[in-house]
Coordinates of C-alpha atoms and ligand atoms in Angstrom, one line a residue:
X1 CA 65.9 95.0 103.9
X2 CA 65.0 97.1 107.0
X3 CA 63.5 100.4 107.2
X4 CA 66.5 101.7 108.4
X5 CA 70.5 101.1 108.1
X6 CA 71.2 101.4 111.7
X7 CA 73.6 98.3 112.3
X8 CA 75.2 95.5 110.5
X9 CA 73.0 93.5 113.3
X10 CA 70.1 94.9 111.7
X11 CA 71.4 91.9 108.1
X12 CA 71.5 88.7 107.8
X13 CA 74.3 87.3 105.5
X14 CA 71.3 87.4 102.5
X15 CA 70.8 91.1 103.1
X16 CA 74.6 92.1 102.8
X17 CA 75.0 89.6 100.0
X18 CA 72.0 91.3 98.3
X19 CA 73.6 94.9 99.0
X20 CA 77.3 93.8 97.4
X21 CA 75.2 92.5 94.7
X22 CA 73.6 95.6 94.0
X23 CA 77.0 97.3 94.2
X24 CA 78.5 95.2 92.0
X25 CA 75.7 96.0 89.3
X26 CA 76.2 99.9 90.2
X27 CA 79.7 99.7 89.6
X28 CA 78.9 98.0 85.7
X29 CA 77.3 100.8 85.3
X30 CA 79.2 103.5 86.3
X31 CA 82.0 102.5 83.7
X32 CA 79.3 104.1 80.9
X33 CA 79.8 107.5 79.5
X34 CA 76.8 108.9 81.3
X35 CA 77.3 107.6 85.1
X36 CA 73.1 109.5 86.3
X37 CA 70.7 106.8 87.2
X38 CA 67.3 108.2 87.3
X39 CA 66.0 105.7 90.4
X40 CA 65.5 108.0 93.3
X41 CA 64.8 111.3 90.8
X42 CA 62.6 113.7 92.7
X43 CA 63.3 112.0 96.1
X44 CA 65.3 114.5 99.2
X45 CA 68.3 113.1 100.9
X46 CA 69.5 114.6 103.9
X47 CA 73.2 114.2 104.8
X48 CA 73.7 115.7 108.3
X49 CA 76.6 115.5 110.0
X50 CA 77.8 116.2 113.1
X51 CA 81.1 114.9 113.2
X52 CA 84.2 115.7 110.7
X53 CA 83.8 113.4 107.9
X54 CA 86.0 113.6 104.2
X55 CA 85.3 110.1 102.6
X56 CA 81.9 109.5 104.4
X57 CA 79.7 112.5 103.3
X58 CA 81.5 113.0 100.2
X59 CA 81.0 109.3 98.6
X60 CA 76.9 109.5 100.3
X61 CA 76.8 112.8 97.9
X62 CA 78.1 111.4 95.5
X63 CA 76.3 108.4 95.8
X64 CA 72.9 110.0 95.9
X65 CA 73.8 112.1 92.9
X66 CA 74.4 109.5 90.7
X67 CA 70.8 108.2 91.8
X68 CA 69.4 111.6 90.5
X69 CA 68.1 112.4 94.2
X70 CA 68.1 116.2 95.5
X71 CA 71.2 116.0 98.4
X72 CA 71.2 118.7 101.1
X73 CA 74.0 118.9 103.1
X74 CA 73.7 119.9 106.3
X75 CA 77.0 120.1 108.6
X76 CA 76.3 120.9 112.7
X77 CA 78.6 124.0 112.4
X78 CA 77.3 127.0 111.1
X79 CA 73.5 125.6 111.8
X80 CA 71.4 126.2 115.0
X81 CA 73.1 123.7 116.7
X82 CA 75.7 126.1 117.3
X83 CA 72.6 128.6 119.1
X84 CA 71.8 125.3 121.6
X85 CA 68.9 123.8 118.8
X86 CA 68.9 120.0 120.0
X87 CA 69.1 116.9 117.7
X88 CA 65.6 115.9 117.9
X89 CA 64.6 119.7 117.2
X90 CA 66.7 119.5 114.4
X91 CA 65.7 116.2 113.0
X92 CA 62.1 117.1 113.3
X93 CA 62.4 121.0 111.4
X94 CA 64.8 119.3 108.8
X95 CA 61.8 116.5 108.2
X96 CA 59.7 118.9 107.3
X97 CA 61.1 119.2 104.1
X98 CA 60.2 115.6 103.7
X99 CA 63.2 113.8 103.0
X100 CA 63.1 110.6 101.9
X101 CA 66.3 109.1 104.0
X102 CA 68.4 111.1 106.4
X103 CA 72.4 110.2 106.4
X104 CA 73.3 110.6 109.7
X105 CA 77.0 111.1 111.8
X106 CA 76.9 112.3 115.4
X107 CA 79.6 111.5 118.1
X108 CA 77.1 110.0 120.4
X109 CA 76.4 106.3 120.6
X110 CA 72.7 105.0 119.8
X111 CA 71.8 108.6 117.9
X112 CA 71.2 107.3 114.6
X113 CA 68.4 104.9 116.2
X114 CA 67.0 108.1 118.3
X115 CA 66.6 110.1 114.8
X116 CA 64.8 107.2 113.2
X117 CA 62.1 107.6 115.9
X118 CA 61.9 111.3 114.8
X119 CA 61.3 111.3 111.6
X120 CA 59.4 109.2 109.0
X121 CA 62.6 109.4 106.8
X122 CA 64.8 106.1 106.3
X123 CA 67.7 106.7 108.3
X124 CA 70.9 105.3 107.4
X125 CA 74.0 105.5 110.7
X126 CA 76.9 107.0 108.6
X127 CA 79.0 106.6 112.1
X128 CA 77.3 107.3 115.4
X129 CA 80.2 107.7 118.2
X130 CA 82.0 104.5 118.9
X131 CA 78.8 102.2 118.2
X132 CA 78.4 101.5 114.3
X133 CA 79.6 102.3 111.4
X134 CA 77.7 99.9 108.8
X135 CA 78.2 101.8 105.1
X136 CA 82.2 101.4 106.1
X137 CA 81.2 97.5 107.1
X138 CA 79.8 96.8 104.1
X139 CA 81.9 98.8 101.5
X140 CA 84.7 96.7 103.5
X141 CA 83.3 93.4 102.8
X142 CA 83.1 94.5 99.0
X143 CA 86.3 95.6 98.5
X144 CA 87.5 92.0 100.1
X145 CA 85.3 89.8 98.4
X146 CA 86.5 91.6 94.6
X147 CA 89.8 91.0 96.1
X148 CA 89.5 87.7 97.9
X149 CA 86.4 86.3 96.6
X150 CA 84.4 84.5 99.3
X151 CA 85.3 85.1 102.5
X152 CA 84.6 82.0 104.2
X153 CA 87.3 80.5 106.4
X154 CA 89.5 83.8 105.3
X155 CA 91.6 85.4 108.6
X156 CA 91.3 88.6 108.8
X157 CA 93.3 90.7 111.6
X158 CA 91.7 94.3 113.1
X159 CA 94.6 96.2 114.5
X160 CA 94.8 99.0 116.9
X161 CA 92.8 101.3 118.7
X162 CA 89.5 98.9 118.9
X163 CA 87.9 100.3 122.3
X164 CA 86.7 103.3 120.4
X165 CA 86.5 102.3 116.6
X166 CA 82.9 102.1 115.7
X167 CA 84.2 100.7 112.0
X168 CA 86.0 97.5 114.1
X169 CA 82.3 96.8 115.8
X170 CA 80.7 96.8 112.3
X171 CA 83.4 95.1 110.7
X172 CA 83.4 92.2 113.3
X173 CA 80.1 91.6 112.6
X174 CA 79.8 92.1 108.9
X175 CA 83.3 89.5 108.3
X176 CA 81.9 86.9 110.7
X177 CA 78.6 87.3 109.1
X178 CA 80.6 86.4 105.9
X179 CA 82.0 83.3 107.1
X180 CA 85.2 85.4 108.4
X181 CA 87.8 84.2 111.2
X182 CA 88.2 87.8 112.9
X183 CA 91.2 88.4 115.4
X184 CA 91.2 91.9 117.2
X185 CA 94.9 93.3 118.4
X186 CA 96.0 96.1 120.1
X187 CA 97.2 97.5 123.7
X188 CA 95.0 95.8 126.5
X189 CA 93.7 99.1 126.9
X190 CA 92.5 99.5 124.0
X191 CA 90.7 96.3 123.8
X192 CA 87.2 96.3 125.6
X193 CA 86.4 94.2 127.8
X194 CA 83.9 90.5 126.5
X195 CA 84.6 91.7 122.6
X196 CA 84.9 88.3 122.2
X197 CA 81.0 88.2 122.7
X198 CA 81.1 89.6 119.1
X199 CA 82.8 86.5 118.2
X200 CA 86.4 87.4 117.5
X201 CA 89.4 86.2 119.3
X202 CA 91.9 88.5 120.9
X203 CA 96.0 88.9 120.7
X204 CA 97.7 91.5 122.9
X205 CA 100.9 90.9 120.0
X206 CA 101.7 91.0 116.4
X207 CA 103.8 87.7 117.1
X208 CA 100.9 85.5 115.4
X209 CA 100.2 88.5 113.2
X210 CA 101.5 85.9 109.7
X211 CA 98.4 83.5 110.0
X212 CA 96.4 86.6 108.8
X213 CA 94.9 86.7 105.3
X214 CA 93.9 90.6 106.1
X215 CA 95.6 93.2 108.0
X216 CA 93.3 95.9 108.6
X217 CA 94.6 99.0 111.0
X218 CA 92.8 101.0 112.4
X219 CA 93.5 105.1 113.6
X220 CA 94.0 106.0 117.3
X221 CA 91.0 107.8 117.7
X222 CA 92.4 110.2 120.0
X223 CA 89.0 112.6 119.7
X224 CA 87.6 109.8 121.8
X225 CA 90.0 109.6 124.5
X226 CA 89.4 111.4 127.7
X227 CA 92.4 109.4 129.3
X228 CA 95.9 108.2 128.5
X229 CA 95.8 104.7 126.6
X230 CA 99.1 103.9 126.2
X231 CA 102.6 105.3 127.3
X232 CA 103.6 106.7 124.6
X233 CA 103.0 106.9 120.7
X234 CA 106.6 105.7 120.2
X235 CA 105.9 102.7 122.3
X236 CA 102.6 102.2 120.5
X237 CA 104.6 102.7 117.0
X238 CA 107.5 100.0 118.6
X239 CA 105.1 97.5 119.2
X240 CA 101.6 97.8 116.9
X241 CA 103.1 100.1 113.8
X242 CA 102.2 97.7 110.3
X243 CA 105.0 98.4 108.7
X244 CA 107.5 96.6 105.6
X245 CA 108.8 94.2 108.2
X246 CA 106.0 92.9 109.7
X247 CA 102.9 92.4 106.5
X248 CA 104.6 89.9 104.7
X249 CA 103.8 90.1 100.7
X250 CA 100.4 88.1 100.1
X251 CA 98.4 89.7 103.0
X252 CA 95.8 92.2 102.2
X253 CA 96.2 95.9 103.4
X254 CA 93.2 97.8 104.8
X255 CA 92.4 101.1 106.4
X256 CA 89.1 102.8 106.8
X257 CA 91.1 106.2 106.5
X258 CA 92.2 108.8 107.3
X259 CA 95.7 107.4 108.1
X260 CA 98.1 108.8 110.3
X261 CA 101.1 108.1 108.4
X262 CA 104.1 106.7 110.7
X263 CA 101.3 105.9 113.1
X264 CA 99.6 102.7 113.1
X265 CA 101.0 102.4 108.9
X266 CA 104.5 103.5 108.2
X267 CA 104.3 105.7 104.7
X268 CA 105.8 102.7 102.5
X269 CA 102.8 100.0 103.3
X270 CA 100.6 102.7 102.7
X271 CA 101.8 103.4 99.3
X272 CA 102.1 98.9 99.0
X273 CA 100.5 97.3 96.5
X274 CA 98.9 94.8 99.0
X275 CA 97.4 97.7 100.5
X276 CA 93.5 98.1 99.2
X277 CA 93.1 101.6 100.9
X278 CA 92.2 103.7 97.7
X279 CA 90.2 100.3 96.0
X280 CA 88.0 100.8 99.4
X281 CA 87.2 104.4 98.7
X282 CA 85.9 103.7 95.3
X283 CA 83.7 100.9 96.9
X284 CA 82.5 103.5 98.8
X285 CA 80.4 105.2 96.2
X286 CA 78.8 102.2 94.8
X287 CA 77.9 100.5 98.1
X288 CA 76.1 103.6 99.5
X289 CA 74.3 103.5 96.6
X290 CA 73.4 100.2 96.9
X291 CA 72.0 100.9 100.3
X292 CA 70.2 104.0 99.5
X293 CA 68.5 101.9 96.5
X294 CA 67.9 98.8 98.9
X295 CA 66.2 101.5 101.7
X296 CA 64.6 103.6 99.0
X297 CA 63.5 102.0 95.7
X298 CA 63.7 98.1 96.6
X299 CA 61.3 95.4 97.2
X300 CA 60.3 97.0 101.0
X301 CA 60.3 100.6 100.2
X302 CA 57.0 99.7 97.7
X303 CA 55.3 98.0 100.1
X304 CA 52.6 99.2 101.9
X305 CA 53.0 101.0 105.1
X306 CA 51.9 99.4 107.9
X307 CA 48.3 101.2 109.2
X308 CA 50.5 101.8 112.8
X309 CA 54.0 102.5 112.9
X310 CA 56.0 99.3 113.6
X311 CA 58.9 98.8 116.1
X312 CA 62.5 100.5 115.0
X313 CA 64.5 98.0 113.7
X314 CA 68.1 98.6 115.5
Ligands
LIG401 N1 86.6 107.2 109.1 C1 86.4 106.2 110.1 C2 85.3 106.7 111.0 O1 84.6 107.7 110.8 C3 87.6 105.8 110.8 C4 88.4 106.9 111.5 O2 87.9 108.0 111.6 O3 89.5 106.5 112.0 O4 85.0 106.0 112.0

């Protein structure tokens, strides 16, 4: 395991097979009367957030909770940030408290790795603009391989609004890792430019949209837009909606949340069986503790610390 959970680029098929592992033995557990794990008692975790966040920060809470660590939350509004403090400022006053990993969403690409050269706390990127999102990646690939087993030579589709979805960068990496057949789909627009260097296909259409196994959509995310992307949302609905009609009935439903309902899901695939949206925010709780365990208390973390600091893994 690395020092920090920057990327999915930063695991090898081993180190997220070792994390669902972990996960899986978390969520044994949690079935017992009394769910507290005393592992990280009388460690600090920082969750600081500068971005909106419902599922994210609540399930790293959580998460770190039920490992008996001390959780402060910090959120960017209300703090000094709002008198002009900057993030390394920020990162540096808040590690003086000595926290032991720092949960990190900011809007801006690459900020996660800047904070891990700030402090000597393991960072972990809960979502860093529309880079990485790795906790999501992961919690994704659990949920499919409960549902799914293996994932080897599975198809899974990622629909919509790719260009600025840091979850469809982490999830391209994470299924592929896992011996996934990943297809991206959406509006050209909305497509960037060489994804395929991340070794998925593309489709402009949902005509080829039956081979998949998986059908995950993804949210506009229209707090990333500075321009127009597509004509309209009705022609965007017309042509890239998941509804009844188009998943037929053994393909797999996902969504990282939150949906816009009638959006890229009409309300009835939503509410679907096939759909594994609410199975993915119980994964959620386990797998974060599974990574805060992997950074904190496993094999690594009890090693001995290198005499100079070493490069950031990113
Ligand atoms: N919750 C996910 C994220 O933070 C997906 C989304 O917001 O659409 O990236």
């Amino acid at each position: 395991m690395p020092r920090h959970l920057l990327s999915i680029a930063d695991l090898d098929r081993d180190g997220i097979e070792r994390i669902l592992a972990r996960a899986a033995s978390f969520a044994e557990a949690s079935g017992r009367e009394i769910k507290k794990l005393p592992t990280l008692r009388g460690r600090r975790v920082l969750n600081l957030f500068y971005e909106n966040s419902t599922r994210t920060r609540s399930s790293f809470e959580i998460a770190a909770k039920t490992l008996s660590a001390d959780v402060t939350n910090f959120a960017a509004s209300g703090s000094s940030v709002e008198k002009g403090e900057s993030l390394k400022d920020t990162v540096q006053t808040l590690s003086a408290y000595d926290p032991a990993a720092i949960v990190i969403r900011h809007p801006h690409a690459g900020a996660a790795a800047m904070v891990a050269r700030w402090t000597p706390a393991a960072v972990v990127n809960a979502g860093d603009g529309k880079h990485e999102h790795p906790t999501q990646a992961l919690l994704d690939v659990y949920t499919l391989t409960r549902r799914l087993g293996a994932l080897d030579g599975k198809r899974i589709w990622i629909v919509g609004d790719i260009e600025h979805s840091r979850v469809a960068r982490s999830d391209i990496l994470a299924f592929t890792k896992m011996g996934a057949h990943v297809t991206v789909c959406g509006p050209p627009t909305l497509i960037p430019r060489g994804i395929e260097a991340l070794g998925c296909d593309v489709r402009f259409t949902l005509d080829e949209l039956r081979e998949a196994d998986v059908v995950y959509a993804l949210r506009m995310q229209r707090e990333r837009m500075r321009d127009s992307y597509v004509p309209s949302l009705r022609e965007y609905v017309a042509n890239y909606q998941i509804d009844g009609r188009r998943l037929g009935p053994r393909q797999v439903l996902m969504h990282p949340g939150p949906v816009n309902r009638g959006v890229e899901l009409s309300g009835d695939v939503v509410d679907s069986p096939q759909a594994v949206i609410t199975a993915q925010v119980e994964a959620g709780v386990v797998v974060r503790m599974a990574v805060l365990y992997e950074l904190l208390a496993g094999a690594r973390a009890n090693a001995p610390e290198p005499a100079t600091p070493g490069p950031v893994l990113a």
